[in-house]
PDB file of C-alpha atoms in Angstrom:
ATOM      1  CA  UNK A   1     -32.303 -70.457 -40.156  1.00 80.00           C
ATOM      2  CA  UNK A   2     -34.082 -70.154 -43.502  1.00 83.00           C
ATOM      3  CA  UNK A   3     -36.394 -67.530 -42.050  1.00 80.00           C
ATOM      4  CA  UNK A   4     -33.410 -65.518 -40.769  1.00 78.00           C
ATOM      5  CA  UNK A   5     -32.353 -64.423 -44.221  1.00 69.00           C
ATOM      6  CA  UNK A   6     -32.119 -65.211 -47.915  1.00 61.00           C
ATOM      7  CA  UNK A   7     -28.342 -65.689 -48.004  1.00 66.00           C
ATOM      8  CA  UNK A   8     -28.470 -69.217 -46.661  1.00 77.00           C
ATOM      9  CA  UNK A   9     -26.940 -72.161 -48.483  1.00 81.00           C
ATOM     10  CA  UNK A  10     -27.441 -75.891 -47.990  1.00 85.00           C
ATOM     11  CA  UNK A  11     -23.857 -76.055 -46.778  1.00 86.00           C
ATOM     12  CA  UNK A  12     -24.406 -73.329 -44.145  1.00 85.00           C
ATOM     13  CA  UNK A  13     -27.678 -74.971 -43.053  1.00 86.00           C
ATOM     14  CA  UNK A  14     -25.895 -78.325 -42.674  1.00 88.00           C
ATOM     15  CA  UNK A  15     -23.100 -76.731 -40.675  1.00 88.00           C
ATOM     16  CA  UNK A  16     -25.519 -74.824 -38.425  1.00 86.00           C
ATOM     17  CA  UNK A  17     -27.671 -77.907 -37.775  1.00 86.00           C
ATOM     18  CA  UNK A  18     -24.655 -80.184 -37.345  1.00 89.00           C
ATOM     19  CA  UNK A  19     -25.865 -82.670 -39.944  1.00 91.00           C
ATOM     20  CA  UNK A  20     -24.546 -84.007 -43.251  1.00 92.00           C
ATOM     21  CA  UNK A  21     -25.008 -81.989 -46.431  1.00 89.00           C
ATOM     22  CA  UNK A  22     -26.876 -84.890 -48.088  1.00 91.00           C
ATOM     23  CA  UNK A  23     -29.353 -85.060 -45.200  1.00 91.00           C
ATOM     24  CA  UNK A  24     -29.825 -81.298 -45.409  1.00 89.00           C
ATOM     25  CA  UNK A  25     -30.650 -81.634 -49.113  1.00 89.00           C
ATOM     26  CA  UNK A  26     -33.122 -84.422 -48.372  1.00 92.00           C
ATOM     27  CA  UNK A  27     -34.821 -82.420 -45.606  1.00 91.00           C
ATOM     28  CA  UNK A  28     -35.049 -79.285 -47.758  1.00 91.00           C
ATOM     29  CA  UNK A  29     -36.653 -81.255 -50.603  1.00 91.00           C
ATOM     30  CA  UNK A  30     -39.194 -82.631 -48.121  1.00 93.00           C
ATOM     31  CA  UNK A  31     -39.975 -79.140 -46.775  1.00 92.00           C
ATOM     32  CA  UNK A  32     -40.441 -77.897 -50.347  1.00 92.00           C
ATOM     33  CA  UNK A  33     -42.683 -80.875 -51.197  1.00 94.00           C
ATOM     34  CA  UNK A  34     -44.824 -80.150 -48.098  1.00 94.00           C
ATOM     35  CA  UNK A  35     -45.138 -76.493 -49.088  1.00 94.00           C
ATOM     36  CA  UNK A  36     -43.325 -75.164 -46.011  1.00 94.00           C
ATOM     37  CA  UNK A  37     -40.350 -73.783 -47.955  1.00 91.00           C
ATOM     38  CA  UNK A  38     -40.068 -72.569 -51.527  1.00 89.00           C
ATOM     39  CA  UNK A  39     -36.986 -72.467 -53.718  1.00 87.00           C
ATOM     40  CA  UNK A  40     -36.159 -69.481 -55.915  1.00 84.00           C
ATOM     41  CA  UNK A  41     -33.475 -70.141 -58.534  1.00 83.00           C
ATOM     42  CA  UNK A  42     -31.060 -67.202 -58.669  1.00 81.00           C
ATOM     43  CA  UNK A  43     -28.465 -68.679 -61.041  1.00 83.00           C
ATOM     44  CA  UNK A  44     -28.044 -72.188 -62.447  1.00 82.00           C
ATOM     45  CA  UNK A  45     -26.079 -73.245 -59.338  1.00 79.00           C
ATOM     46  CA  UNK A  46     -27.433 -70.839 -56.722  1.00 81.00           C
ATOM     47  CA  UNK A  47     -30.820 -71.000 -55.061  1.00 82.00           C
ATOM     48  CA  UNK A  48     -32.594 -69.035 -52.387  1.00 83.00           C
ATOM     49  CA  UNK A  49     -34.858 -70.725 -49.834  1.00 86.00           C
ATOM     50  CA  UNK A  50     -37.845 -68.870 -48.448  1.00 87.00           C
ATOM     51  CA  UNK A  51     -40.228 -69.942 -45.741  1.00 90.00           C
ATOM     52  CA  UNK A  52     -43.842 -69.923 -46.916  1.00 92.00           C
ATOM     53  CA  UNK A  53     -46.878 -68.739 -44.948  1.00 93.00           C
ATOM     54  CA  UNK A  54     -47.655 -72.429 -44.386  1.00 94.00           C
ATOM     55  CA  UNK A  55     -44.105 -72.854 -43.088  1.00 93.00           C
ATOM     56  CA  UNK A  56     -44.555 -69.977 -40.668  1.00 92.00           C
ATOM     57  CA  UNK A  57     -47.821 -71.484 -39.430  1.00 95.00           C
ATOM     58  CA  UNK A  58     -46.126 -74.894 -38.952  1.00 93.00           C
ATOM     59  CA  UNK A  59     -43.222 -73.269 -37.101  1.00 91.00           C
ATOM     60  CA  UNK A  60     -45.721 -71.540 -34.802  1.00 93.00           C
ATOM     61  CA  UNK A  61     -47.584 -74.820 -34.213  1.00 95.00           C
ATOM     62  CA  UNK A  62     -44.339 -76.660 -33.408  1.00 94.00           C
ATOM     63  CA  UNK A  63     -43.195 -73.888 -31.079  1.00 93.00           C
ATOM     64  CA  UNK A  64     -46.510 -74.001 -29.249  1.00 95.00           C
ATOM     65  CA  UNK A  65     -46.309 -77.795 -28.936  1.00 96.00           C
ATOM     66  CA  UNK A  66     -42.758 -77.509 -27.602  1.00 94.00           C
ATOM     67  CA  UNK A  67     -43.845 -75.034 -24.925  1.00 95.00           C
ATOM     68  CA  UNK A  68     -46.855 -77.195 -23.997  1.00 96.00           C
ATOM     69  CA  UNK A  69     -44.638 -80.298 -23.727  1.00 95.00           C
ATOM     70  CA  UNK A  70     -42.123 -78.375 -21.618  1.00 93.00           C
ATOM     71  CA  UNK A  71     -44.848 -77.257 -19.216  1.00 95.00           C
ATOM     72  CA  UNK A  72     -46.206 -80.811 -19.036  1.00 96.00           C
ATOM     73  CA  UNK A  73     -42.698 -82.174 -18.333  1.00 94.00           C
ATOM     74  CA  UNK A  74     -42.144 -79.591 -15.596  1.00 95.00           C
ATOM     75  CA  UNK A  75     -45.503 -80.318 -13.953  1.00 96.00           C
ATOM     76  CA  UNK A  76     -45.034 -84.109 -14.051  1.00 96.00           C
ATOM     77  CA  UNK A  77     -41.411 -83.878 -12.895  1.00 95.00           C
ATOM     78  CA  UNK A  78     -42.356 -81.576 -10.016  1.00 96.00           C
ATOM     79  CA  UNK A  79     -45.096 -83.970  -8.856  1.00 97.00           C
ATOM     80  CA  UNK A  80     -42.817 -87.003  -9.135  1.00 96.00           C
ATOM     81  CA  UNK A  81     -39.941 -85.340  -7.306  1.00 97.00           C
ATOM     82  CA  UNK A  82     -42.228 -84.010  -4.572  1.00 97.00           C
ATOM     83  CA  UNK A  83     -43.666 -87.503  -4.004  1.00 97.00           C
ATOM     84  CA  UNK A  84     -40.179 -89.013  -3.855  1.00 97.00           C
ATOM     85  CA  UNK A  85     -38.976 -86.334  -1.414  1.00 97.00           C
ATOM     86  CA  UNK A  86     -42.003 -87.097   0.764  1.00 95.00           C
ATOM     87  CA  UNK A  87     -41.074 -90.811   0.706  1.00 95.00           C
ATOM     88  CA  UNK A  88     -37.475 -90.011   1.599  1.00 95.00           C
ATOM     89  CA  UNK A  89     -38.433 -87.729   4.475  1.00 93.00           C
ATOM     90  CA  UNK A  90     -41.103 -90.070   5.881  1.00 91.00           C
ATOM     91  CA  UNK A  91     -38.725 -93.025   5.901  1.00 88.00           C
ATOM     92  CA  UNK A  92     -35.902 -91.140   7.571  1.00 86.00           C
ATOM     93  CA  UNK A  93     -34.715 -92.430  10.914  1.00 73.00           C
ATOM     94  CA  UNK A  94     -31.447 -92.356  12.801  1.00 64.00           C
ATOM     95  CA  UNK A  95     -29.378 -95.494  13.329  1.00 59.00           C
ATOM     96  CA  UNK A  96     -31.099 -96.073  16.678  1.00 62.00           C
ATOM     97  CA  UNK A  97     -34.605 -95.416  15.261  1.00 63.00           C
ATOM     98  CA  UNK A  98     -35.073 -92.019  16.914  1.00 64.00           C
ATOM     99  CA  UNK A  99     -36.315 -88.894  15.166  1.00 66.00           C
ATOM    100  CA  UNK A 100     -33.710 -86.895  13.273  1.00 69.00           C
ATOM    101  CA  UNK A 101     -33.590 -83.127  13.695  1.00 76.00           C
ATOM    102  CA  UNK A 102     -31.754 -82.315  10.449  1.00 89.00           C
ATOM    103  CA  UNK A 103     -31.996 -84.279   7.210  1.00 95.00           C
ATOM    104  CA  UNK A 104     -28.871 -83.335   5.272  1.00 96.00           C
ATOM    105  CA  UNK A 105     -28.859 -84.179   1.579  1.00 97.00           C
ATOM    106  CA  UNK A 106     -26.548 -83.757  -1.385  1.00 98.00           C
ATOM    107  CA  UNK A 107     -27.798 -83.541  -4.959  1.00 98.00           C
ATOM    108  CA  UNK A 108     -25.862 -85.609  -7.480  1.00 98.00           C
ATOM    109  CA  UNK A 109     -26.602 -83.825 -10.740  1.00 96.00           C
ATOM    110  CA  UNK A 110     -27.162 -80.129 -11.357  1.00 96.00           C
ATOM    111  CA  UNK A 111     -29.294 -80.168 -14.510  1.00 94.00           C
ATOM    112  CA  UNK A 112     -32.930 -79.372 -15.162  1.00 93.00           C
ATOM    113  CA  UNK A 113     -34.223 -82.164 -12.920  1.00 96.00           C
ATOM    114  CA  UNK A 114     -32.105 -80.848 -10.057  1.00 97.00           C
ATOM    115  CA  UNK A 115     -33.427 -77.336 -10.631  1.00 96.00           C
ATOM    116  CA  UNK A 116     -37.002 -78.610 -10.364  1.00 96.00           C
ATOM    117  CA  UNK A 117     -35.915 -80.608  -7.314  1.00 97.00           C
ATOM    118  CA  UNK A 118     -34.502 -77.490  -5.700  1.00 97.00           C
ATOM    119  CA  UNK A 119     -37.885 -75.789  -6.019  1.00 95.00           C
ATOM    120  CA  UNK A 120     -39.616 -78.865  -4.528  1.00 96.00           C
ATOM    121  CA  UNK A 121     -37.073 -79.021  -1.707  1.00 96.00           C
ATOM    122  CA  UNK A 122     -38.366 -75.712  -0.351  1.00 94.00           C
ATOM    123  CA  UNK A 123     -41.561 -77.465   0.800  1.00 93.00           C
ATOM    124  CA  UNK A 124     -39.778 -80.246   2.695  1.00 95.00           C
ATOM    125  CA  UNK A 125     -37.787 -80.734   5.879  1.00 94.00           C
ATOM    126  CA  UNK A 126     -34.723 -81.773   3.859  1.00 96.00           C
ATOM    127  CA  UNK A 127     -31.635 -79.545   3.949  1.00 96.00           C
ATOM    128  CA  UNK A 128     -29.463 -79.291   0.857  1.00 97.00           C
ATOM    129  CA  UNK A 129     -25.825 -79.126   1.988  1.00 97.00           C
ATOM    130  CA  UNK A 130     -24.062 -79.730  -1.319  1.00 96.00           C
ATOM    131  CA  UNK A 131     -24.258 -80.341  -5.042  1.00 97.00           C
ATOM    132  CA  UNK A 132     -22.090 -82.673  -7.103  1.00 97.00           C
ATOM    133  CA  UNK A 133     -21.922 -82.664 -10.884  1.00 96.00           C
ATOM    134  CA  UNK A 134     -19.393 -84.090 -13.295  1.00 93.00           C
ATOM    135  CA  UNK A 135     -19.760 -81.450 -15.995  1.00 92.00           C
ATOM    136  CA  UNK A 136     -21.073 -78.279 -14.361  1.00 92.00           C
ATOM    137  CA  UNK A 137     -18.740 -75.980 -12.501  1.00 87.00           C
ATOM    138  CA  UNK A 138     -20.930 -72.885 -12.166  1.00 93.00           C
ATOM    139  CA  UNK A 139     -22.932 -72.357  -9.008  1.00 94.00           C
ATOM    140  CA  UNK A 140     -26.310 -73.964  -8.416  1.00 96.00           C
ATOM    141  CA  UNK A 141     -28.723 -71.507  -6.790  1.00 95.00           C
ATOM    142  CA  UNK A 142     -25.738 -69.726  -5.206  1.00 94.00           C
ATOM    143  CA  UNK A 143     -24.361 -73.026  -3.959  1.00 95.00           C
ATOM    144  CA  UNK A 144     -20.987 -74.252  -5.223  1.00 95.00           C
ATOM    145  CA  UNK A 145     -21.005 -77.312  -7.466  1.00 97.00           C
ATOM    146  CA  UNK A 146     -18.357 -79.856  -6.526  1.00 97.00           C
ATOM    147  CA  UNK A 147     -16.659 -82.411  -8.765  1.00 96.00           C
ATOM    148  CA  UNK A 148     -17.419 -86.058  -8.002  1.00 96.00           C
ATOM    149  CA  UNK A 149     -13.846 -86.645  -6.800  1.00 96.00           C
ATOM    150  CA  UNK A 150     -14.592 -84.535  -3.676  1.00 96.00           C
ATOM    151  CA  UNK A 151     -17.315 -86.968  -2.599  1.00 96.00           C
ATOM    152  CA  UNK A 152     -16.155 -89.798  -0.352  1.00 96.00           C
ATOM    153  CA  UNK A 153     -18.409 -91.946   1.799  1.00 96.00           C
ATOM    154  CA  UNK A 154     -20.769 -89.603   3.619  1.00 95.00           C
ATOM    155  CA  UNK A 155     -18.635 -86.490   3.212  1.00 97.00           C
ATOM    156  CA  UNK A 156     -18.479 -83.893   0.468  1.00 97.00           C
ATOM    157  CA  UNK A 157     -15.366 -81.769   0.576  1.00 94.00           C
ATOM    158  CA  UNK A 158     -15.100 -82.430   4.329  1.00 92.00           C
ATOM    159  CA  UNK A 159     -18.774 -81.684   5.110  1.00 94.00           C
ATOM    160  CA  UNK A 160     -20.961 -84.560   6.310  1.00 95.00           C
ATOM    161  CA  UNK A 161     -24.321 -85.460   4.828  1.00 96.00           C
ATOM    162  CA  UNK A 162     -26.897 -88.212   5.275  1.00 95.00           C
ATOM    163  CA  UNK A 163     -28.204 -89.002   1.793  1.00 96.00           C
ATOM    164  CA  UNK A 164     -27.250 -88.409  -1.824  1.00 97.00           C
ATOM    165  CA  UNK A 165     -30.219 -87.845  -4.096  1.00 98.00           C
ATOM    166  CA  UNK A 166     -29.531 -88.802  -7.706  1.00 97.00           C
ATOM    167  CA  UNK A 167     -31.171 -85.947  -9.578  1.00 97.00           C
ATOM    168  CA  UNK A 168     -31.908 -87.719 -12.859  1.00 95.00           C
ATOM    169  CA  UNK A 169     -34.697 -89.781 -14.344  1.00 93.00           C
ATOM    170  CA  UNK A 170     -32.451 -91.449 -16.903  1.00 92.00           C
ATOM    171  CA  UNK A 171     -29.050 -93.017 -16.229  1.00 91.00           C
ATOM    172  CA  UNK A 172     -29.817 -93.049 -12.501  1.00 91.00           C
ATOM    173  CA  UNK A 173     -28.427 -96.574 -12.089  1.00 92.00           C
ATOM    174  CA  UNK A 174     -25.176 -95.570 -13.785  1.00 94.00           C
ATOM    175  CA  UNK A 175     -24.930 -92.539 -11.522  1.00 94.00           C
ATOM    176  CA  UNK A 176     -25.645 -94.682  -8.433  1.00 94.00           C
ATOM    177  CA  UNK A 177     -22.818 -97.006  -9.465  1.00 94.00           C
ATOM    178  CA  UNK A 178     -20.452 -94.037  -9.581  1.00 95.00           C
ATOM    179  CA  UNK A 179     -21.500 -93.144  -6.042  1.00 96.00           C
ATOM    180  CA  UNK A 180     -20.731 -96.709  -4.970  1.00 95.00           C
ATOM    181  CA  UNK A 181     -17.260 -96.251  -6.491  1.00 95.00           C
ATOM    182  CA  UNK A 182     -16.888 -93.204  -4.212  1.00 96.00           C
ATOM    183  CA  UNK A 183     -17.701 -95.386  -1.142  1.00 96.00           C
ATOM    184  CA  UNK A 184     -21.166 -93.929  -0.602  1.00 96.00           C
ATOM    185  CA  UNK A 185     -23.174 -96.684   1.151  1.00 96.00           C
ATOM    186  CA  UNK A 186     -26.032 -97.956  -1.026  1.00 94.00           C
ATOM    187  CA  UNK A 187     -28.478 -97.241   1.824  1.00 93.00           C
ATOM    188  CA  UNK A 188     -27.502 -93.564   1.593  1.00 95.00           C
ATOM    189  CA  UNK A 189     -28.260 -93.275  -2.144  1.00 96.00           C
ATOM    190  CA  UNK A 190     -31.787 -92.211  -3.079  1.00 97.00           C
ATOM    191  CA  UNK A 191     -33.151 -92.414  -6.630  1.00 96.00           C
ATOM    192  CA  UNK A 192     -35.998 -90.341  -7.977  1.00 94.00           C
TER     193      UNK A 192
END
């Protein structure tokens, strides 16, 4: 925000970052002390903040680290999800123990993990027949996203499925409990 223009105040920075004005002041003083930002006094009560060359270099370093961490997260998540999908598929059997021709799954969650899962799903014999999410209403890879209230037992909005895959690494137990509240049998809930 400082780099965007000279007409930035501590108050506008605090508002933009969603933090307290006092914390903004503390952080700015730290950035100045570290040489990443400099302060130019315009009037006795008005200052201008400028990012220094060192600040630009640090911003570049942090941006690079963010991208590297994002790639690492994607790679690790993809491998983990693929392994879990392989486990799910290999352990799939019908009630009488015979081979199943179609393995119908529903994703519970339509966030980033689910998006990675969708990519992984393309290399499996699992068939995605629905997506449930409590906060997203836009489509998920051209598939409608249903509210949790439309899930009951082994049906989503009248369509049957075999397993619900909780598409989250965190809060998965809480999400599984919500599925239990919707009468989804515990044996039909699969965690990543």
